[in-house]
Amino acid sequence: MSGKTLLEVEDLRINFPTRIGQVQAVRGVSFSLGRERLGIVGESGSGKSQTGRAIMGLTPPQAEVTAKTLAFDGIDLLAAPPRERRALRGKRIAMILQDPKYSLDPVMSIGRQIVETLRTHERVSKAEARDRALAMLEAVQIRDPARVFDLHPHEVSGGMGQRAMIAMMLIAGPEMMIADEPTSALDVTVQLDVLGILDRLVSERGMGLIFISHDLRLVSSFCDRVIVMYAGKVVEQLKASELRDAQHPYTRGLLNCMPRIGFERHPLPVLDRKPEWAA
Amino acid sequence: MSVAENQATAERGGTRAVAVLSSIGRFLVIAVTTYLGLLAVTFFIGRVIPIDPVLAVLGDRAPANVVERTRREMGLDLPLIEQFYIYVKNALNGDFGTSVLTTNPVMTDIRRAFPATIELATLGTLIGSVIGVPLGVLAAVRRGSLIDQIVRIIGLIGYSVPIFWLGLLGLVLFYAKLQWVAFPARLDVVYEYTFTPITGFYLLDAAMQGQWDVFYDAFRHIILPASLLGYFSLAYISRMTRSFMLNELSQEYIVAARAKGLSERRIVWAHALRNAAVPMVTVIALSYAGLLEGSVLTETVFSWPGIGLYITNSLQNADMNAVLGGTIVIGSVFIAINLFSDLLYRVLDPRTKVE
Amino acid sequence: MSTEVVQSRRDWLLSERPASRMQARLGRAYVTWRRFSANRLAFVGLLIIIALLLVAAFADVLAPYSPTFGDLKGSRLLAPSAAHWFGTDDLGRDIYSRIIYGSRWTLYVVILVAVIAAPIGLLVGTVAGYAGGWTDAILMRITDIFLAFPKLILALAFVAALGPGIENAVLAIAITSWPPYARIARAETLTVRNSDYIKAVQLMGASPFRIVLRHIMPLCISSLIIRVTLDMAGIILTAAGLGFLGLGAQPPLPEWGAMIASGRRFVLDQWWVAGAPGFAILIVSLGFNLLGDGLRDALDPRSGDQ
């Protein structure tokens, strides 16, 4: 099962036409994903988030997305009609966004937002949808699901909001999940809780996960494989366990940026950026 | 849910209660000072600007004994601050003096004219919102499209055209040329005697009494001025809806809704518009207040017997009591709607809701 | 060769490292102008306003007839024709000529209201913002009270007390239109009040009066200009409304609102008497609205979507 390829990306390019010319956000990214955890790491602006959104089909309308291959489970995503892509979203491919404060609809109760995903993709009665939503809330370790069900997003903490987000995105049972900086907006204390929940659900359900983050250490401890992106390109691809042996100077730079206890921290290392890496 | 989180929620609830109390307090301060301000300004206009307020009220042809009596009645021999106190007290009791023109107490006249103004403004706002909101939504969703351009042009003209002029042109076209609507008035003369209004809202009264011929006639009279006001309301509402919708559609929760696989239609109407609805209520209320104000010009053009026409007629006869009484009443309603919409905003937004 | 010169002049203007204050200022102006003139509608607005200024300046030359004296015998209520482009009114006056002269009164009202209301708002706003505390609270409460009033009705009541006439109409409109300017000026003041350079001037011993006048007010000017331009259409419409109700300009002044009022009696048969001045109001208001929108978008790109 785990050997089967879920997602195939080959030579993905994303262009944004602007007044001053084309901005190439992603320039020929290739990778494939099975039922495993893949981390994509890079600074802001490296194109990692746009890569995730292109797979979802959620790039802004003015963006031009091209690829030799962009296939999910054998379905050519770029050739698929919008209706088919929409049916995939939420049902088979899901995405978790960064900050639950902004990514949950502020005027709709949490329960209704979860039920909405389910009823978009499955014909279930209201009562059944409610039961399954409550069960899902329990699965993301919310103690009092019945109460949280009726709360609005502003009434819960960031950690609980992100758990509700996970529940909302997992309820229809997707096979693949894109998590775009899912813990960056949370307090450090709850980051690990949320990651743990995500980790458990992903492995229990045998899902494929793309974990997008700027935090190399987090990604390396959490994922099986890591892709390092710089200026819209993949500069290095390696197993998380082999991170110490990274070859590319940019990856090494990212690694060296992390302060370690017991070592001299001054001067703080600054990331090296060479134009030829982007070439 | 952890204990810490429970506690945090409880604390939020506590501070929210304090916040609500203080915002009620602030609301009261604002309401009281604004009304006092309105009365101060009208007092200033009625008593301080004119060289002789008595002459301003009575005109210069009044006999000397009447002038003297009125001077005492108005308390003009008292110090200004005491005069203001009496003025405020009277105004709060709805006593704005007597109209020279109709010889009725001003409040009686106003009470008679008020429903006509409200009926017109309400129908106008209704027309403006029912057309304006969907138009604004479509303009935002299909940004740059033909419909977006149309909304833009409707807005630009609405902000630039004199309302009374458009009303006159409307009369020329729809009454004189096409004869689609009835002449400027509230009802045909025939019905003035056979129809007894109950609430003063003629459409409602006619429907309640089952007098459908009267209803039709009232409709033929009100539809042109109401559409005119509706156009101005529409211009404002559609423009604001577009702007709110553009703002909502660029939010992250819209991306999340797409990631859930929702249809565009559901995203626009069930998510974005529901969020935009909160500020929209304020806009519709403000547009309603604006139409009340615009009634002075519209009612004059359409001989619509509301407060606006009452004020204009009184102006032409230098009937200051009536003018200021009308100003205070329209001003009060205007201020009330302003304050009320602000309050409504807080109530409607779940982020400020009190449990 | 010449394109090269143009190119280098542009580079000089757009330079990232201006060598002088003048160059920076010109460069900013150039960028603003480019953004403004890229907006075609705003450009149309500008053309309308320029046309209004020219018509008002050369009214004597442009108008074929007298605006105040008509031929009562031979030319009452004539339909538009080659001799009278927009027809004639009930006193036999040429409406085209009256509209041309009327542009002067429109400008008169607009400029006078702006000259009275904007400085009041600027003063109230900057003083409130700079002084803070009770001064701020009281001034802003007064401002908010005025903001909550229905402007047209209040102006109406003012003119009713002051007596009809165009000067009083101007005064009444000015009294009701300063509050938004005060709010804007206060907001701008608050953003700069605690900045280092104001601190520096304070340390040098400048009086509050000097700081407000020389260092804060100039910074409020550009947002104030945008707002005033956007308000111009409203001012014109209010003035026309007062004129229409017989409270503004008095006959025989060729003020557009009053012209509509006098044409009202014949509107069902001689629609052009009221039609033409209303159209003039529409065009000029449209011009100010387009110009204001364009200025706002050019000077403040953030609000481009509004």
CSV table of C-alpha atoms in Angstrom, one decimal, chain A:
chain,number,residue,atom,x,y,z
A,1,MET,CA,0.0,0.0,0.0
A,2,SER,CA,2.6,2.5,1.0
A,3,GLY,CA,4.6,1.9,-2.1
A,4,LYS,CA,1.8,3.2,-4.4
A,5,THR,CA,2.3,6.7,-5.7
A,6,LEU,CA,-0.4,9.1,-4.7
A,7,LEU,CA,0.8,12.3,-6.2
A,8,GLU,CA,3.2,12.8,-9.2
A,9,VAL,CA,4.6,16.3,-9.8
A,10,GLU,CA,6.9,16.9,-12.7
A,11,ASP,CA,8.3,20.3,-13.7
A,12,LEU,CA,5.6,22.4,-12.0
A,13,ARG,CA,5.8,26.0,-12.9
A,14,ILE,CA,3.7,28.9,-11.6
A,15,ASN,CA,3.8,32.4,-13.1
A,16,PHE,CA,2.2,35.5,-11.9
A,17,PRO,CA,1.8,38.2,-14.6
A,18,THR,CA,2.3,41.6,-13.1
A,19,ARG,CA,2.7,45.1,-14.4
A,20,ILE,CA,6.5,44.8,-14.3
A,21,GLY,CA,6.5,41.4,-16.1
A,22,GLN,CA,6.2,37.8,-15.2
A,23,VAL,CA,7.0,36.7,-11.6
A,24,GLN,CA,8.0,33.1,-11.6
A,25,ALA,CA,7.0,31.8,-8.1
A,26,VAL,CA,7.7,28.2,-8.9
A,27,ARG,CA,10.2,27.1,-11.5
A,28,GLY,CA,10.2,23.4,-12.4
A,29,VAL,CA,9.5,21.6,-9.2
A,30,SER,CA,9.3,17.8,-9.3
A,31,PHE,CA,8.6,15.2,-6.7
A,32,SER,CA,6.3,12.3,-5.9
A,33,LEU,CA,4.4,11.3,-2.9
A,34,GLY,CA,3.3,7.9,-1.6
A,35,ARG,CA,1.5,7.2,1.6
A,36,GLU,CA,4.3,8.9,3.5
A,37,ARG,CA,5.1,12.2,5.1
A,38,LEU,CA,6.9,14.7,2.9
A,39,GLY,CA,8.2,17.9,4.2
A,40,ILE,CA,8.7,21.0,2.0
A,41,VAL,CA,11.0,23.6,3.6
A,42,GLY,CA,12.0,27.0,2.5
A,43,GLU,CA,11.9,30.7,3.4
A,44,SER,CA,8.9,32.8,2.7
A,45,GLY,CA,8.7,33.5,-1.0
A,46,SER,CA,10.4,30.2,-1.9
A,47,GLY,CA,7.3,29.0,-3.6
A,48,LYS,CA,6.5,26.3,-1.1
A,49,SER,CA,3.0,27.5,-0.3
A,50,GLN,CA,2.1,28.1,-4.0
A,51,THR,CA,3.2,24.6,-4.8
A,52,GLY,CA,0.7,23.3,-2.2
A,53,ARG,CA,-2.0,25.5,-3.5
A,54,ALA,CA,-1.4,24.5,-7.1
A,55,ILE,CA,-1.9,20.9,-6.1
A,56,MET,CA,-5.2,21.9,-4.5
A,57,GLY,CA,-6.1,24.0,-7.5
A,58,LEU,CA,-6.4,27.1,-5.3
A,59,THR,CA,-3.8,29.4,-6.9
A,60,PRO,CA,-5.2,32.9,-7.6
A,61,PRO,CA,-7.1,33.2,-10.9
A,62,GLN,CA,-4.4,35.3,-12.5
A,63,ALA,CA,-1.7,32.7,-11.9
A,64,GLU,CA,-0.6,30.5,-14.7
A,65,VAL,CA,0.1,26.9,-13.7
A,66,THR,CA,1.9,24.5,-16.0
A,67,ALA,CA,3.5,21.1,-15.5
A,68,LYS,CA,4.6,18.1,-17.5
A,69,THR,CA,2.8,16.0,-15.0
A,70,LEU,CA,0.5,16.9,-12.1
A,71,ALA,CA,-1.4,13.8,-11.3
A,72,PHE,CA,-3.2,12.6,-8.3
A,73,ASP,CA,-4.0,8.9,-8.2
A,74,GLY,CA,-3.7,8.8,-12.0
A,75,ILE,CA,-6.0,11.8,-12.5
A,76,ASP,CA,-4.4,14.5,-14.6
A,77,LEU,CA,-5.2,17.5,-12.4
A,78,LEU,CA,-4.4,20.2,-14.9
A,79,ALA,CA,-6.7,18.6,-17.5
A,80,ALA,CA,-9.5,17.7,-15.1
A,81,PRO,CA,-12.6,19.9,-15.4
A,82,PRO,CA,-13.2,22.3,-12.5
A,83,ARG,CA,-16.1,20.3,-11.3
A,84,GLU,CA,-14.0,17.2,-10.9
A,85,ARG,CA,-11.2,19.0,-9.1
A,86,ARG,CA,-13.8,20.5,-6.7
A,87,ALA,CA,-15.1,17.0,-6.0
A,88,LEU,CA,-11.5,15.9,-5.2
A,89,ARG,CA,-11.0,18.8,-2.8
A,90,GLY,CA,-12.1,18.0,0.7
A,91,LYS,CA,-13.0,14.5,-0.3
A,92,ARG,CA,-9.7,13.0,-1.4
A,93,ILE,CA,-7.2,15.9,-1.0
A,94,ALA,CA,-7.5,18.2,1.9
A,95,MET,CA,-5.5,21.2,3.2
A,96,ILE,CA,-4.9,22.7,6.5
A,97,LEU,CA,-4.1,26.4,6.6
A,98,GLN,CA,-1.8,28.3,8.9
A,99,ASP,CA,-4.0,30.3,11.3
A,100,PRO,CA,-7.4,29.1,12.5
A,101,LYS,CA,-8.2,32.7,13.5
A,102,TYR,CA,-8.4,33.5,9.8
A,103,SER,CA,-9.1,30.2,8.1
A,104,LEU,CA,-12.3,29.4,9.9
A,105,ASP,CA,-15.5,31.3,8.9
A,106,PRO,CA,-16.0,33.7,11.9
A,107,VAL,CA,-19.8,33.8,11.7
A,108,MET,CA,-20.5,30.1,11.4
A,109,SER,CA,-20.4,27.7,14.3
A,110,ILE,CA,-17.5,25.2,14.3
A,111,GLY,CA,-19.9,22.2,14.1
A,112,ARG,CA,-21.7,23.6,11.1
A,113,GLN,CA,-18.4,24.1,9.3
A,114,ILE,CA,-17.4,20.5,9.9
A,115,VAL,CA,-20.8,19.2,8.9
A,116,GLU,CA,-20.7,21.3,5.8
A,117,THR,CA,-17.6,19.5,4.5
A,118,LEU,CA,-19.2,16.2,5.0
A,119,ARG,CA,-22.5,17.0,3.5
A,120,THR,CA,-20.8,18.5,0.4
A,121,HIS,CA,-19.3,15.2,-0.4
A,122,GLU,CA,-21.6,12.6,1.1
A,123,ARG,CA,-25.4,12.2,1.2
A,124,VAL,CA,-25.9,11.8,4.8
A,125,SER,CA,-28.8,12.9,7.1
A,126,LYS,CA,-28.4,15.9,9.4
A,127,ALA,CA,-28.4,13.7,12.5
A,128,GLU,CA,-25.8,11.4,11.1
A,129,ALA,CA,-23.6,14.3,10.0
A,130,ARG,CA,-23.8,15.7,13.4
A,131,ASP,CA,-22.8,12.4,15.0
A,132,ARG,CA,-19.9,12.0,12.7
A,133,ALA,CA,-18.8,15.6,13.3
A,134,LEU,CA,-18.9,15.0,17.1
A,135,ALA,CA,-16.9,11.8,16.7
A,136,MET,CA,-14.4,13.7,14.5
A,137,LEU,CA,-14.0,16.4,17.2
A,138,GLU,CA,-13.4,13.7,19.7
A,139,ALA,CA,-10.8,12.2,17.4
A,140,VAL,CA,-8.8,15.5,17.4
A,141,GLN,CA,-8.9,15.2,21.2
A,142,ILE,CA,-11.5,17.9,22.0
A,143,ARG,CA,-12.9,16.8,25.4
A,144,ASP,CA,-16.4,18.3,25.2
A,145,PRO,CA,-17.3,18.0,21.5
A,146,ALA,CA,-21.0,18.8,22.0
A,147,ARG,CA,-20.2,22.2,23.5
A,148,VAL,CA,-17.4,23.0,21.0
A,149,PHE,CA,-19.8,22.0,18.2
A,150,ASP,CA,-21.9,25.1,18.9
A,151,LEU,CA,-19.1,27.5,19.5
A,152,HIS,CA,-17.9,30.1,17.0
A,153,PRO,CA,-14.2,30.2,16.1
A,154,HIS,CA,-13.5,33.3,18.1
A,155,GLU,CA,-14.7,31.6,21.2
A,156,VAL,CA,-12.0,28.9,21.2
A,157,SER,CA,-8.2,29.1,21.6
A,158,GLY,CA,-5.8,28.8,18.7
A,159,GLY,CA,-4.9,25.3,19.5
A,160,MET,CA,-8.5,24.2,19.6
A,161,GLY,CA,-9.3,26.1,16.5
A,162,GLN,CA,-6.6,24.3,14.6
A,163,ARG,CA,-7.9,21.0,15.9
A,164,ALA,CA,-11.3,21.9,14.6
A,165,MET,CA,-9.7,22.8,11.3
A,166,ILE,CA,-8.1,19.3,11.2
A,167,ALA,CA,-11.5,17.8,12.0
A,168,MET,CA,-13.1,19.8,9.3
A,169,MET,CA,-10.6,18.7,6.7
A,170,LEU,CA,-10.4,15.0,7.7
A,171,ILE,CA,-14.1,14.3,8.2
A,172,ALA,CA,-14.7,13.2,4.6
A,173,GLY,CA,-11.7,10.8,4.8
A,174,PRO,CA,-9.2,12.2,2.4
A,175,GLU,CA,-6.2,10.1,1.2
A,176,MET,CA,-3.8,13.0,1.0
A,177,MET,CA,-3.4,16.1,3.2
A,178,ILE,CA,-1.5,19.3,2.6
A,179,ALA,CA,-0.6,21.1,5.8
A,180,ASP,CA,0.6,24.6,5.1
A,181,GLU,CA,2.5,25.8,8.2
A,182,PRO,CA,-0.2,24.2,10.4
A,183,THR,CA,1.4,25.1,13.7
A,184,SER,CA,3.3,28.4,13.0
A,185,ALA,CA,0.5,30.6,14.3
A,186,LEU,CA,0.1,28.6,17.5
A,187,ASP,CA,1.6,28.9,21.0
A,188,VAL,CA,4.7,26.8,21.3
A,189,THR,CA,3.1,24.8,24.1
A,190,VAL,CA,0.2,23.6,21.9
A,191,GLN,CA,2.3,23.2,18.7
A,192,LEU,CA,3.4,19.7,19.8
A,193,ASP,CA,-0.1,18.6,20.8
A,194,VAL,CA,-1.5,19.6,17.4
A,195,LEU,CA,1.4,18.0,15.6
A,196,GLY,CA,0.9,14.8,17.6
A,197,ILE,CA,-2.8,14.7,16.7
A,198,LEU,CA,-2.0,15.3,13.0
A,199,ASP,CA,0.7,12.6,13.1
A,200,ARG,CA,-1.5,10.0,14.7
A,201,LEU,CA,-4.5,10.6,12.3
A,202,VAL,CA,-2.3,10.6,9.3
A,203,SER,CA,-0.6,7.3,10.2
A,204,GLU,CA,-3.8,5.6,11.4
A,205,ARG,CA,-5.6,6.4,8.2
A,206,GLY,CA,-2.6,5.7,6.0
A,207,MET,CA,-2.7,9.1,4.4
A,208,GLY,CA,-0.1,10.9,2.4
A,209,LEU,CA,1.0,14.2,3.9
A,210,ILE,CA,2.8,17.2,2.5
A,211,PHE,CA,4.0,19.3,5.4
A,212,ILE,CA,5.0,22.8,4.4
A,213,SER,CA,7.1,24.7,6.8
A,214,HIS,CA,9.9,27.1,7.2
A,215,ASP,CA,11.1,25.2,10.3
A,216,LEU,CA,13.7,22.6,9.1
A,217,ARG,CA,14.1,21.0,12.5
A,218,LEU,CA,10.4,20.5,13.0
A,219,VAL,CA,10.1,19.0,9.5
A,220,SER,CA,13.0,16.7,9.9
A,221,SER,CA,11.7,15.3,13.1
A,222,PHE,CA,8.2,14.9,11.8
A,223,CYS,CA,8.6,13.8,8.2
A,224,ASP,CA,10.1,10.8,6.3
A,225,ARG,CA,11.5,12.9,3.5
A,226,VAL,CA,12.4,16.5,3.0
A,227,ILE,CA,12.5,18.8,0.0
A,228,VAL,CA,14.3,22.1,0.4
A,229,MET,CA,13.1,24.9,-1.9
A,230,TYR,CA,14.8,28.1,-2.7
A,231,ALA,CA,13.6,30.8,-5.1
A,232,GLY,CA,11.0,28.5,-6.7
A,233,LYS,CA,13.3,25.6,-7.2
A,234,VAL,CA,14.1,22.4,-5.4
A,235,VAL,CA,17.7,22.6,-4.3
A,236,GLU,CA,17.9,19.4,-2.4
A,237,GLN,CA,15.8,16.3,-1.7
A,238,LEU,CA,16.8,13.8,1.0
A,239,LYS,CA,15.6,11.5,3.7
A,240,ALA,CA,15.0,13.2,7.0
A,241,SER,CA,17.3,10.8,8.8
A,242,GLU,CA,20.1,11.9,6.4
A,243,LEU,CA,19.7,15.6,7.0
A,244,ARG,CA,23.0,15.8,8.8
A,245,ASP,CA,24.7,14.8,5.6
A,246,ALA,CA,23.0,17.5,3.5
A,247,GLN,CA,25.2,18.6,0.6
A,248,HIS,CA,23.8,21.8,-0.6
A,249,PRO,CA,25.2,24.9,1.0
A,250,TYR,CA,21.7,26.4,1.4
A,251,THR,CA,20.4,23.4,3.3
A,252,ARG,CA,23.6,23.6,5.4
A,253,GLY,CA,22.9,27.2,6.0
A,254,LEU,CA,19.4,26.5,7.2
A,255,LEU,CA,20.7,23.9,9.5
A,256,ASN,CA,23.4,26.2,10.9
A,257,CYS,CA,20.9,28.9,11.6
A,258,MET,CA,19.5,26.8,14.4
A,259,PRO,CA,21.1,27.8,17.7
A,260,ARG,CA,22.2,24.8,19.8
A,261,ILE,CA,22.6,24.9,23.5
A,262,GLY,CA,26.1,24.8,24.7
A,263,PHE,CA,27.6,26.3,21.5
A,264,GLU,CA,28.8,29.7,20.9
A,265,ARG,CA,25.8,31.7,19.5
A,266,HIS,CA,27.7,34.9,18.5
A,267,PRO,CA,27.7,36.1,15.9
A,268,LEU,CA,24.4,34.7,14.7
A,269,PRO,CA,24.9,33.0,11.4
A,270,VAL,CA,23.2,34.7,8.5
A,271,LEU,CA,21.8,32.7,5.6
A,272,ASP,CA,23.9,32.7,2.5
A,273,ARG,CA,22.0,33.4,-0.7
A,274,LYS,CA,23.8,32.9,-4.0
A,275,PRO,CA,22.1,33.8,-7.2
A,276,GLU,CA,23.5,30.7,-8.9
A,277,TRP,CA,21.4,28.5,-6.7
A,278,ALA,CA,18.3,30.1,-8.2
A,279,ALA,CA,19.6,29.8,-11.8
